[in-house]
Coordinates of C-alpha atoms and ligand atoms in Angstrom, one line a residue:
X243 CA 50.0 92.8 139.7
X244 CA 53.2 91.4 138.7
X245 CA 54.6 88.5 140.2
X246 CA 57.0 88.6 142.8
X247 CA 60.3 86.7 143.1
X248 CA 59.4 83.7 145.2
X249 CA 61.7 80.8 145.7
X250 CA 60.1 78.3 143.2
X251 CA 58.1 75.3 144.4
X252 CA 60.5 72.1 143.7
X253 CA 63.0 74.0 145.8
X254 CA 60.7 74.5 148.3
X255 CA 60.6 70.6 148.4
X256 CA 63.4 70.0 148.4
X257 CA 63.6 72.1 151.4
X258 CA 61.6 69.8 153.4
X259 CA 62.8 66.9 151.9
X260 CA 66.2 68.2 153.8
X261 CA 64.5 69.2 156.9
X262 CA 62.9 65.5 157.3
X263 CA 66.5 63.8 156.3
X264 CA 68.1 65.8 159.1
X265 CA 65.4 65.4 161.3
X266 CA 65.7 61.3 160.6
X267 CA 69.1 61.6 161.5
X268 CA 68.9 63.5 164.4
X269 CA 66.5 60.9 166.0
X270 CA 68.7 57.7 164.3
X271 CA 71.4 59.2 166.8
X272 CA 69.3 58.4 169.8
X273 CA 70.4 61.4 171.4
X274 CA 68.3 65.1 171.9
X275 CA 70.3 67.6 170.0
X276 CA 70.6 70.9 170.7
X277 CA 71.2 73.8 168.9
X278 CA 72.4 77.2 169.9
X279 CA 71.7 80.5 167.8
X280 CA 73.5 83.5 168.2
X281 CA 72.4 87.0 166.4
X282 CA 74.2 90.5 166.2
X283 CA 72.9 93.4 163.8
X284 CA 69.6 94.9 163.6
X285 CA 66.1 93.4 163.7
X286 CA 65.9 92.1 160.4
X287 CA 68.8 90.0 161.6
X288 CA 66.6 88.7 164.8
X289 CA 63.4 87.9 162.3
X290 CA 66.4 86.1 159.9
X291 CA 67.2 84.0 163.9
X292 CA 63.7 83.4 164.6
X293 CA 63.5 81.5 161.2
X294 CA 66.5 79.7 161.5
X295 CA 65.2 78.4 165.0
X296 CA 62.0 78.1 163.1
X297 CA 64.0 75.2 160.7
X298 CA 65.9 73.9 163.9
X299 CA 63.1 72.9 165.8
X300 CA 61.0 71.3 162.4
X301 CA 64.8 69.2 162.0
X302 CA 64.3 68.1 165.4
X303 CA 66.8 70.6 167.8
X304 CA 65.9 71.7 171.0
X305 CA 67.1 75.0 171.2
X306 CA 69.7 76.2 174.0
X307 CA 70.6 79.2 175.5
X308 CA 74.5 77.8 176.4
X309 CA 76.7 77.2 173.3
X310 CA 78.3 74.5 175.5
X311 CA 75.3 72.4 175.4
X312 CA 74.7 72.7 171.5
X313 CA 75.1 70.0 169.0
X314 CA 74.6 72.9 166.5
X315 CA 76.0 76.8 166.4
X316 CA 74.6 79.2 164.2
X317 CA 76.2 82.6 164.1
X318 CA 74.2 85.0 162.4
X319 CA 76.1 88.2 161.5
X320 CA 76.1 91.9 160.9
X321 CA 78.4 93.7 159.0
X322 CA 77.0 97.6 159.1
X323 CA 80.9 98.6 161.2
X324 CA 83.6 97.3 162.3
X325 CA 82.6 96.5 165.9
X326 CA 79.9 94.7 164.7
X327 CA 82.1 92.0 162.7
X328 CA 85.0 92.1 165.3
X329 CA 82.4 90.9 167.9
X330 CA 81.2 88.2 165.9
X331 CA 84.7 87.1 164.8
X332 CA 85.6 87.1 168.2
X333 CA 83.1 84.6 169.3
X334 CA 83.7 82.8 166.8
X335 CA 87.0 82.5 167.3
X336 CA 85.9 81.5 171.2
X337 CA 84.0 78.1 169.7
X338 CA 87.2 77.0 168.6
X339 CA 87.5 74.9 172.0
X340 CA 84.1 74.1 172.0
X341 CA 84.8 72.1 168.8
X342 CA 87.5 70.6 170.2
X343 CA 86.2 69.0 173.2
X344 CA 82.9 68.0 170.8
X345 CA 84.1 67.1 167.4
X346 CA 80.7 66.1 166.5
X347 CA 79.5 70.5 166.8
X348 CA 78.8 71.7 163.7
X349 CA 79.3 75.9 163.7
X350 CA 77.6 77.6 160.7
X351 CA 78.1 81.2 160.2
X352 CA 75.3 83.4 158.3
X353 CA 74.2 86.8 157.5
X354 CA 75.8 90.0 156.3
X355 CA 79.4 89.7 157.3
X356 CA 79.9 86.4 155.5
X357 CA 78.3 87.5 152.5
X358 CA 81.4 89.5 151.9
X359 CA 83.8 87.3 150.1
X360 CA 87.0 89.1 152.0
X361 CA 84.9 88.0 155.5
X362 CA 84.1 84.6 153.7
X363 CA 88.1 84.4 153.0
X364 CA 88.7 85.1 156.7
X365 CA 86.4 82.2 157.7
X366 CA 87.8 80.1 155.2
X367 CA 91.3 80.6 156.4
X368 CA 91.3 81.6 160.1
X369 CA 88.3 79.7 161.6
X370 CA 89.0 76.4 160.2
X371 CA 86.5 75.1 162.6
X372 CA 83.5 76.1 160.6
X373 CA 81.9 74.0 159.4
X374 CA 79.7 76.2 156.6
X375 CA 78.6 79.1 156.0
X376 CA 75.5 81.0 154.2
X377 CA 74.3 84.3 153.3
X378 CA 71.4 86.3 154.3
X379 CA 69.3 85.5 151.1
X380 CA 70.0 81.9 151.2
X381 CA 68.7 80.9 154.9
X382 CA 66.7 78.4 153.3
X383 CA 69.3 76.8 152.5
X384 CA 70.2 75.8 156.7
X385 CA 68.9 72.2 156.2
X386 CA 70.8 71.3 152.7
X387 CA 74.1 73.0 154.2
X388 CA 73.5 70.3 156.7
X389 CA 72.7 67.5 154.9
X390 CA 75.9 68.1 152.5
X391 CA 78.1 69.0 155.3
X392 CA 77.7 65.6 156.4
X393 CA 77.7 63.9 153.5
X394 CA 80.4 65.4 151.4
X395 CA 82.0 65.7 154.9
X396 CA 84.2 68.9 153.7
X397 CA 83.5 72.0 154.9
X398 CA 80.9 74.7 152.6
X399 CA 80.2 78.1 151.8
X400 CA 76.9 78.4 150.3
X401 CA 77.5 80.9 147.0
X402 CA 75.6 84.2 147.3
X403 CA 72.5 83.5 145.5
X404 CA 72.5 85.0 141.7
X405 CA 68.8 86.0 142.3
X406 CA 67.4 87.3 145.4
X407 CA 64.1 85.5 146.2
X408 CA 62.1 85.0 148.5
X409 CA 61.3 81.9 150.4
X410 CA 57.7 81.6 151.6
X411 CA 56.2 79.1 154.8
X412 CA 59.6 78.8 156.7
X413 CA 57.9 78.7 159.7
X414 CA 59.0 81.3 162.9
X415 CA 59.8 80.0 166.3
X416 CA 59.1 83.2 167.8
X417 CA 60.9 84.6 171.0
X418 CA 57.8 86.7 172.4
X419 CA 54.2 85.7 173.0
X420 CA 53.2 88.9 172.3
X421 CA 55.8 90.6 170.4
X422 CA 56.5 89.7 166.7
X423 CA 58.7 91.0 163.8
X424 CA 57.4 90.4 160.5
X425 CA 59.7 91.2 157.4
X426 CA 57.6 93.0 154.1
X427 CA 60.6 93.2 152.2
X428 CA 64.1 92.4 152.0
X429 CA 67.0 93.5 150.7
X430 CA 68.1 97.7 149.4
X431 CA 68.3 99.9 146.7
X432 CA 69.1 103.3 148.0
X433 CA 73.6 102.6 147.8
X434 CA 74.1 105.4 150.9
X435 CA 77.4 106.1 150.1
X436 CA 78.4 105.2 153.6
X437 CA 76.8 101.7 154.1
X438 CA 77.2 97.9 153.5
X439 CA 73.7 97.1 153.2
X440 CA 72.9 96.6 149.7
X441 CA 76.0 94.8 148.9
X442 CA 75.3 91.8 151.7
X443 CA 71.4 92.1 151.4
X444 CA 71.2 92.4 147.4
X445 CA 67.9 94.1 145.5
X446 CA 65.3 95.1 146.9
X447 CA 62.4 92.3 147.1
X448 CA 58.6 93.2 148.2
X449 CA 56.7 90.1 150.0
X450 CA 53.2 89.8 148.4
X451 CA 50.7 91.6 150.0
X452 CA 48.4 88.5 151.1
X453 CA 51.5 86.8 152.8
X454 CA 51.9 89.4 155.2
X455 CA 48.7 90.0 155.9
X456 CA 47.7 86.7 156.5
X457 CA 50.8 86.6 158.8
X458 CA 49.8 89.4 160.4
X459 CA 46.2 88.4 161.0
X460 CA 47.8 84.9 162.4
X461 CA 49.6 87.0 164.8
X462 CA 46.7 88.8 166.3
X463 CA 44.8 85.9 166.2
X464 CA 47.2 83.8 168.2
X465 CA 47.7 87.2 170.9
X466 CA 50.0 89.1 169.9
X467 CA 49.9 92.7 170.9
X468 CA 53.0 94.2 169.3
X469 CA 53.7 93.7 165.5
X470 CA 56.7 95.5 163.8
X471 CA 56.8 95.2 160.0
X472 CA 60.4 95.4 159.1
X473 CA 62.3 96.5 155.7
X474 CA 65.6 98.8 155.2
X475 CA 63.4 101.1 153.8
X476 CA 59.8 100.4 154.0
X477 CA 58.6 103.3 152.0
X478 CA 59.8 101.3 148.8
X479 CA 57.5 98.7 149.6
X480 CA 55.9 97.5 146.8
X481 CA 58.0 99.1 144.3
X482 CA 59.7 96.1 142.3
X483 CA 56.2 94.5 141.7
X484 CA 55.0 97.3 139.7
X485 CA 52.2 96.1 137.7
X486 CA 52.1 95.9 133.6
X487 CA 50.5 99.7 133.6
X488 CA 52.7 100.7 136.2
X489 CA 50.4 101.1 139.4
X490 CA 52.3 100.2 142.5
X491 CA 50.1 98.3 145.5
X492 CA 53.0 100.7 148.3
X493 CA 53.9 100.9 152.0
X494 CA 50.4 103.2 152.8
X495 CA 48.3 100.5 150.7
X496 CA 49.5 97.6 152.8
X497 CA 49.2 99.3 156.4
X498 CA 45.8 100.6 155.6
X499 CA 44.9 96.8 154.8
X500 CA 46.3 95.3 157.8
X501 CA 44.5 98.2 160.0
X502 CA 41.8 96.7 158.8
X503 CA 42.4 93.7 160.8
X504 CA 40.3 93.4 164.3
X505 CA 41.8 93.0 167.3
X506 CA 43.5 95.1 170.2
X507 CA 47.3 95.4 169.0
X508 CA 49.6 98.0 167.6
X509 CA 51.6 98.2 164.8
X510 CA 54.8 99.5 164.1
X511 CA 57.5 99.3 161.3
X512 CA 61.2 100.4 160.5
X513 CA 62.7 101.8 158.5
X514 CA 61.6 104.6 156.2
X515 CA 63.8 106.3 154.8
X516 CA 63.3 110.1 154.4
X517 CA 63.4 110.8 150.5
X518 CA 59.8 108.7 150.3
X519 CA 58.1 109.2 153.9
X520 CA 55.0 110.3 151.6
X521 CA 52.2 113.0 152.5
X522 CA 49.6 109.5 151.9
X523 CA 51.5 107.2 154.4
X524 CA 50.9 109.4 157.2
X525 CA 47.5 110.4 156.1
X526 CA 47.2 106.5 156.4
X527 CA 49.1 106.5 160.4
X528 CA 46.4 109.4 161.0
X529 CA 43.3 108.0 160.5
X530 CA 44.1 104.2 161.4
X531 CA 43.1 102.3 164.9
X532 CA 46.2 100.0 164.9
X533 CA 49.3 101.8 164.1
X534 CA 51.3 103.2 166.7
X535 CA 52.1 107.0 166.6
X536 CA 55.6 106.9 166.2
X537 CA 57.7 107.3 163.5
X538 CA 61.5 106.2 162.8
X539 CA 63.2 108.4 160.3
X540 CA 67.1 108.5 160.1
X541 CA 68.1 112.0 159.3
X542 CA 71.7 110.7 159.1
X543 CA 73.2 114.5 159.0
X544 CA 71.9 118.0 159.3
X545 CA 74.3 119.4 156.6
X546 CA 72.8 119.5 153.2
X547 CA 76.5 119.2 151.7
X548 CA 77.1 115.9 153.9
X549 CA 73.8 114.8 152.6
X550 CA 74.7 115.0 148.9
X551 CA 78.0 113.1 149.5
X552 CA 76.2 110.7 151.5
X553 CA 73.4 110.3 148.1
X554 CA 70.7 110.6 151.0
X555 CA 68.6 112.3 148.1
X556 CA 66.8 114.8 150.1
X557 CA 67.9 117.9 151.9
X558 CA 67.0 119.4 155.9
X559 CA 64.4 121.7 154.1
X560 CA 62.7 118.7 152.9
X561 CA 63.0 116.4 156.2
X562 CA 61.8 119.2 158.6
X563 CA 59.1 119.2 156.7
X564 CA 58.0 115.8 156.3
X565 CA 58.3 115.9 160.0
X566 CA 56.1 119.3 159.9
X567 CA 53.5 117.4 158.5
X568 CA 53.3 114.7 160.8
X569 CA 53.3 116.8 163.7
X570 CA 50.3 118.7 162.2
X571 CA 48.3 115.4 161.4
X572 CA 49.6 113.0 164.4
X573 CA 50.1 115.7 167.1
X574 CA 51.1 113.2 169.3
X575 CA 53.7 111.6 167.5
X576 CA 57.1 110.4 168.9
X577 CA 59.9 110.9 166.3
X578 CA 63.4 109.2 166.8
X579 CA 66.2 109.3 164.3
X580 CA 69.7 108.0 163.3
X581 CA 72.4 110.2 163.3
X582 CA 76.3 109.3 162.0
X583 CA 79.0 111.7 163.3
X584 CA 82.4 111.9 161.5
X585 CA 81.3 111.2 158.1
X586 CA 84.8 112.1 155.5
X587 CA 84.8 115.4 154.9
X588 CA 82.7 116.7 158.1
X589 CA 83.8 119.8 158.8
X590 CA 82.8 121.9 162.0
X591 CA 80.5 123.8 160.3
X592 CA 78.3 120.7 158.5
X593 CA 78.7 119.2 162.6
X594 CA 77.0 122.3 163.8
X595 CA 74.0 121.7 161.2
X596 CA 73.6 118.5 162.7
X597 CA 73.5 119.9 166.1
X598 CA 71.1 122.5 165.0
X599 CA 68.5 120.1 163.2
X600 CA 68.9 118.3 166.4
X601 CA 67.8 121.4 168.3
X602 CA 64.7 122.6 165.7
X603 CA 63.5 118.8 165.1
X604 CA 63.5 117.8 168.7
X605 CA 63.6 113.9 168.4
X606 CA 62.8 112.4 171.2
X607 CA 65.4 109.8 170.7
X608 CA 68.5 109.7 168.7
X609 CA 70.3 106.4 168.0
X610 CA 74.0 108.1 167.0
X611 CA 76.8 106.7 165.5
X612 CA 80.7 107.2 164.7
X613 CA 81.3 106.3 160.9
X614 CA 82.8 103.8 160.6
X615 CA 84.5 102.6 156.9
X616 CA 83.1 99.7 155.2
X617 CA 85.2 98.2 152.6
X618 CA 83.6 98.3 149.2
X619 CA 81.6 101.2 150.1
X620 CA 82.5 104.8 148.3
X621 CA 82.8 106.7 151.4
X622 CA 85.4 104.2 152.7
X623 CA 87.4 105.4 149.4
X624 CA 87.0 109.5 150.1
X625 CA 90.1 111.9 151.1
X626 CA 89.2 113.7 154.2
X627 CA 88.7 110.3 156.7
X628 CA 87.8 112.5 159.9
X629 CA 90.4 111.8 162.8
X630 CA 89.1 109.0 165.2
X631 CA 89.8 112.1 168.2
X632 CA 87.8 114.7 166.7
X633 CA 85.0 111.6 166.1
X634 CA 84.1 111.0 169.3
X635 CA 84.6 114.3 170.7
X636 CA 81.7 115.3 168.3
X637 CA 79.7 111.9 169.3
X638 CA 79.6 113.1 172.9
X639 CA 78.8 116.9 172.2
X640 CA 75.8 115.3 169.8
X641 CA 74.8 113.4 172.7
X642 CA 75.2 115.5 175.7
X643 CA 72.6 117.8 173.6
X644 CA 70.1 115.1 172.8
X645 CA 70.3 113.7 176.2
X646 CA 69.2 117.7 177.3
X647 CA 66.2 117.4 174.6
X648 CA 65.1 113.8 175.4
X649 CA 64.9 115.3 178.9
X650 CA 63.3 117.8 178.0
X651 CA 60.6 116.0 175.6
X652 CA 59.6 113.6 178.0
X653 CA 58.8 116.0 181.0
X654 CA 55.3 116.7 179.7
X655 CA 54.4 112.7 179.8
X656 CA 54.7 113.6 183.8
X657 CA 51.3 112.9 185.6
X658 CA 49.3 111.9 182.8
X659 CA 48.0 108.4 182.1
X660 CA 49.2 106.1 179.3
X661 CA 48.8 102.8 178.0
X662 CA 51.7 100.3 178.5
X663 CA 52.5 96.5 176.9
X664 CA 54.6 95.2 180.0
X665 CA 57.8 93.3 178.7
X666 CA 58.3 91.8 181.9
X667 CA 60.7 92.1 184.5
X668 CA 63.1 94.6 183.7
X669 CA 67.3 93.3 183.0
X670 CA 68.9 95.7 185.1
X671 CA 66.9 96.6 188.2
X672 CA 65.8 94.0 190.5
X673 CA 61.7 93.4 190.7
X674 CA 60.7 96.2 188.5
X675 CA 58.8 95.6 185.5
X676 CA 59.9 97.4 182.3
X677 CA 57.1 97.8 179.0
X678 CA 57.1 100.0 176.0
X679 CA 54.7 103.0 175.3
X680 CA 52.8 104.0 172.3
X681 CA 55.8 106.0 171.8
X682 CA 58.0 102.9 172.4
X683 CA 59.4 104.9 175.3
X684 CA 60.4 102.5 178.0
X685 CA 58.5 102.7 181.4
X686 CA 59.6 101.4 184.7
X687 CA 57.3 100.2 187.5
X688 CA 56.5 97.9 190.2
X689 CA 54.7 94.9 188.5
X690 CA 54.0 91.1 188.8
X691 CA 54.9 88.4 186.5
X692 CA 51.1 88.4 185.5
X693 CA 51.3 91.8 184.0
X694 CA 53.7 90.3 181.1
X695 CA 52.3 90.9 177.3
X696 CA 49.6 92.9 178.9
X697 CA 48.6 96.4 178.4
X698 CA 48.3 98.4 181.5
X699 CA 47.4 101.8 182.2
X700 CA 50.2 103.7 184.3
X701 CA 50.4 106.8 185.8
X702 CA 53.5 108.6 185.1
X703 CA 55.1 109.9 188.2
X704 CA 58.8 110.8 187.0
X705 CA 60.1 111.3 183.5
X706 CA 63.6 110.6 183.1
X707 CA 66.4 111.1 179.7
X708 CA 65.9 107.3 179.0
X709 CA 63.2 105.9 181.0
X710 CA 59.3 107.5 182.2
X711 CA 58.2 105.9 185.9
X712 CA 55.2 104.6 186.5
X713 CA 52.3 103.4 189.0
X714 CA 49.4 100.7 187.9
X715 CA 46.2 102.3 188.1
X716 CA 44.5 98.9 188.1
Ligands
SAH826 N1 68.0 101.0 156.4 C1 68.0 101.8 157.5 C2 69.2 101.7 158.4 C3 70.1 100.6 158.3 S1 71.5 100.6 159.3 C4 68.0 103.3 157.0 O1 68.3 103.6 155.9 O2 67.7 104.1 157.8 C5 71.1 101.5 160.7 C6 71.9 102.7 160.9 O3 73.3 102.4 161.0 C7 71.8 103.7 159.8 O4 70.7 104.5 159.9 C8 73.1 104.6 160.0 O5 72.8 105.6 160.9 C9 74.0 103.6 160.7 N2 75.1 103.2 159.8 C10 75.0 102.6 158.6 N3 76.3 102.5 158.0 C11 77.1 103.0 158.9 C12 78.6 103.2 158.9 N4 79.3 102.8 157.9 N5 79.1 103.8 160.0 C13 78.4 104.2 161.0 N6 77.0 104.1 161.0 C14 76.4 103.5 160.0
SF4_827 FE1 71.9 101.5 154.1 FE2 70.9 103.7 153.0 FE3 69.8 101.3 152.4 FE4 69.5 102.3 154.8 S1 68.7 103.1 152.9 S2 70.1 100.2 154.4 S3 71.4 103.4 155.2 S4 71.9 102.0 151.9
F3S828 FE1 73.8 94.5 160.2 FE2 72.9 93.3 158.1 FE3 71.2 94.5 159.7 S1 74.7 94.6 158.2 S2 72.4 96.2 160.6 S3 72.5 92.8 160.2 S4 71.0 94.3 157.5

């Protein structure tokens, strides 16, 4: 097989030549730093934090959870709508005191919004405060940016990298004992006419097959109970390592390897996108011990037109049945999807497709979104922008029905018995315990703290929209 991209050795070196010269310095200062990390955007974005705390802790941080107490701020950021960047520059903006009460703070900036040059412009010129900033293929780079900040004492924005690579042995400093993200590839090909992705996240790049693996067998080993493999579209796996006579090692290749891995844990991954959900991959989900029964596939719109203007490359005929066939070979499958309402040009009658694939495919959850422009992007240029009234008047009638269906979906889970992974005590309600199905459907019950990262058999006693109720059997 053809070799894949990797970040070549003497960089990797260099790397921890960096980490040990900051680390040196941080113990010269006679002081414990701290450093604070703060992440917005989807769960690639949380792996991308776990590293970065990863390379904190090797340079010799503690890490914190107030930014008040940090000697370091990392802001990693998403860029996928606006909210998403108006939040992040609005915290920023809120570390402007914190730097001046500690001069000696350095704030770095990362991930997708920044690797925008209008965003890096804004930094450049609005947060004069910050200190550098780096782009979602060059995390690596954290302990150089450092090192030069100091030393060149000006401030730095890491250029996007010319190639994508990928950097190997960056060690994770995980937030869960028992639940772990694991990135198989990075970056996108697909250009959806609608999103940022592949301009902040660059080519598609496959990990090699023995690096995840071996990762994921570590994982097990060391516990862990809960393992999602993560890629903006995970079906391409594999695809730009194409050997010389073409023969691609895919998506299905790789999970039927890991299942192959002992051990009681499940596995899960996001995202796949719809076009190349193949008949082989869940064949593969079918037959395996370890991966979960539940599939994430973003359906985006239920208007074929919309779909074509959106270069979503496949049709409703040809999602309903993809999701045909996984009902008939996974029966008891959970299928969740992403929806975007207000896309230009939307007209009543493409909404009312949505609403109708909505009502035929039964999710049994729906993550839903308002379009929102992205500049740069070809749907941000199209006539038609849809009216930010009629929007969210068409979010709510999308989700008043969905709510009806998730209802509706979960009412049969009532009474029977099903195997939970507790996630602990749950954020909102006061000594109830909150875990994740199978399914990944949440489940509420009366717990104790030693019933964290386990799995537990619960009966189901209520089944609400959002959440199933349970009692411990044992
Ligand atoms: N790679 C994944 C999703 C990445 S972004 C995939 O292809 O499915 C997660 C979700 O955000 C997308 O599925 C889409 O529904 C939504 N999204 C992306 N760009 C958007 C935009 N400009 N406005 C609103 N929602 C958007
Ligand atoms: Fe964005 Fe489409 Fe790529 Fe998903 S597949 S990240 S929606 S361009
Ligand atoms: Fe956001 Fe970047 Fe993820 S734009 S959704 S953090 S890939």
């Amino acid at each position: 097989m053809k070799q894949y991209k990797l970040v070549s050795e003497s960089e990797m070196i260099k790397h921890s030549e960096y980490i040990k010269k900051v680390r040196a310095m941080n113990t010269a200062s006679g002081e414990q730093k701290y450093a604070y990390i703060q992440t917005f955007g989807c769960q690639q974005n949380v792996a991308d934090s776990e590293k970065i705390a990863g390379m904190c802790v090797s340079m010799g941080y503690k890490l914190c959870n107030e930014p008040a107490d940090a000697d370091l701020i990392v802001v990693n950021t998403c860029a996928i709508r606006e909210h998403a960047e108006k939040r992040a520059l609005s915290i920023i903006g809120q570390y402007k005191h914190l730097k001046a009460k500690k001069p000696s703070l350095m704030i770095a900036v990362c991930g997708c919004m920044v690797a925008q040059e209008h965003r890096r412009n804004d930094i450049k010129f609005r947060y004069p405060y910050v200190d550098f900033i780096f782009g979602a293929s060059s995390l690596f780079r954290l302990p150089q940016l450092i090192v030069e900040r100091i030393e060149k004492k000006k401030r730095l924005y890491c250029p996007e990298e010319n190639e994508y690579l990928v950097a190997e042995g960056i060690p994770a400093e995980r937030e869960s004992t028992f639940k772990a993200w694991v990135s198989v590839m990075y970056g996108c090909n697909n250009f959806c006419t609608y999103c940022i992705v592949p301009y902040v996240r660059g080519r598609e790049r496959s990990r090699r097959p023995e690096d995840i693996i071996s990762e994921v067998r570590e994982l097990v080993k060391a516990g862990y109970k809960d393992i999602t493999l993560l890629g903006q579209n995970v079906n391409s796996y594999g695809k730009d390592a194409k050997g010389d006579g073409g023969e691609v090692y895919d998506f299905a290749d790789l999970l039927a390897d890991i299942d192959k891995i002992e051990g009681d844990y499940y596995i899960r991954f996001m995202t796949s996108h719809p076009k190349d959900a193949s008949k082989k991959l869940i064949d593969v989900i079918a037959s395996s011990r370890h991966i979960a029964h539940q599939f994430h596939l973003p359906m985006q719109s239920g208007s074929d037109e919309i779909l074509k203007r959106m270069n979503r490359r496949y049709d409703t005929k040809k999602y309903m049945e993809t999701v045909e066939y996984m009902r008939e070979k996974i029966p008891d499958i959970t299928i969740s999807s992403d929806i975007i309402v207000g896309f230009p040009g939307e007209t009543e009658e493409d909404f009312h497709g949505t609403l109708d694939m909505l009502s035929r495919v039964r999710f049994d959850m729906v993550y839903s979104f308002i379009y929102s422009p992205r500049k740069g992007t070809p749907a941000a240029e199209m006539e038609e922008q849809i009216d930010d009234k009629i929007k969210s008047e068409r979010f709510d009638r999308l989700l008043a029905l969905q709510n009806e269906i998730s209802y509706e979906k979960n009412q049969p889970l009532k009474d029977k018995v099903i195997k939970v992974l507790c996630d602990g005590r749950s954020k909102n309600n006061d000594g109830v315990f909150s875990g994740r199905s199978e399914g990944n459907k949440i489940v509420l019950f009366e717990g104790n703290d030693f019933d964290t990262g386990k799995f537990l058999d619960l009966k189901i006693t209520r089944a609400d929209t959002f959440a199933l109720y349970g009692e411990k059997l044992k």
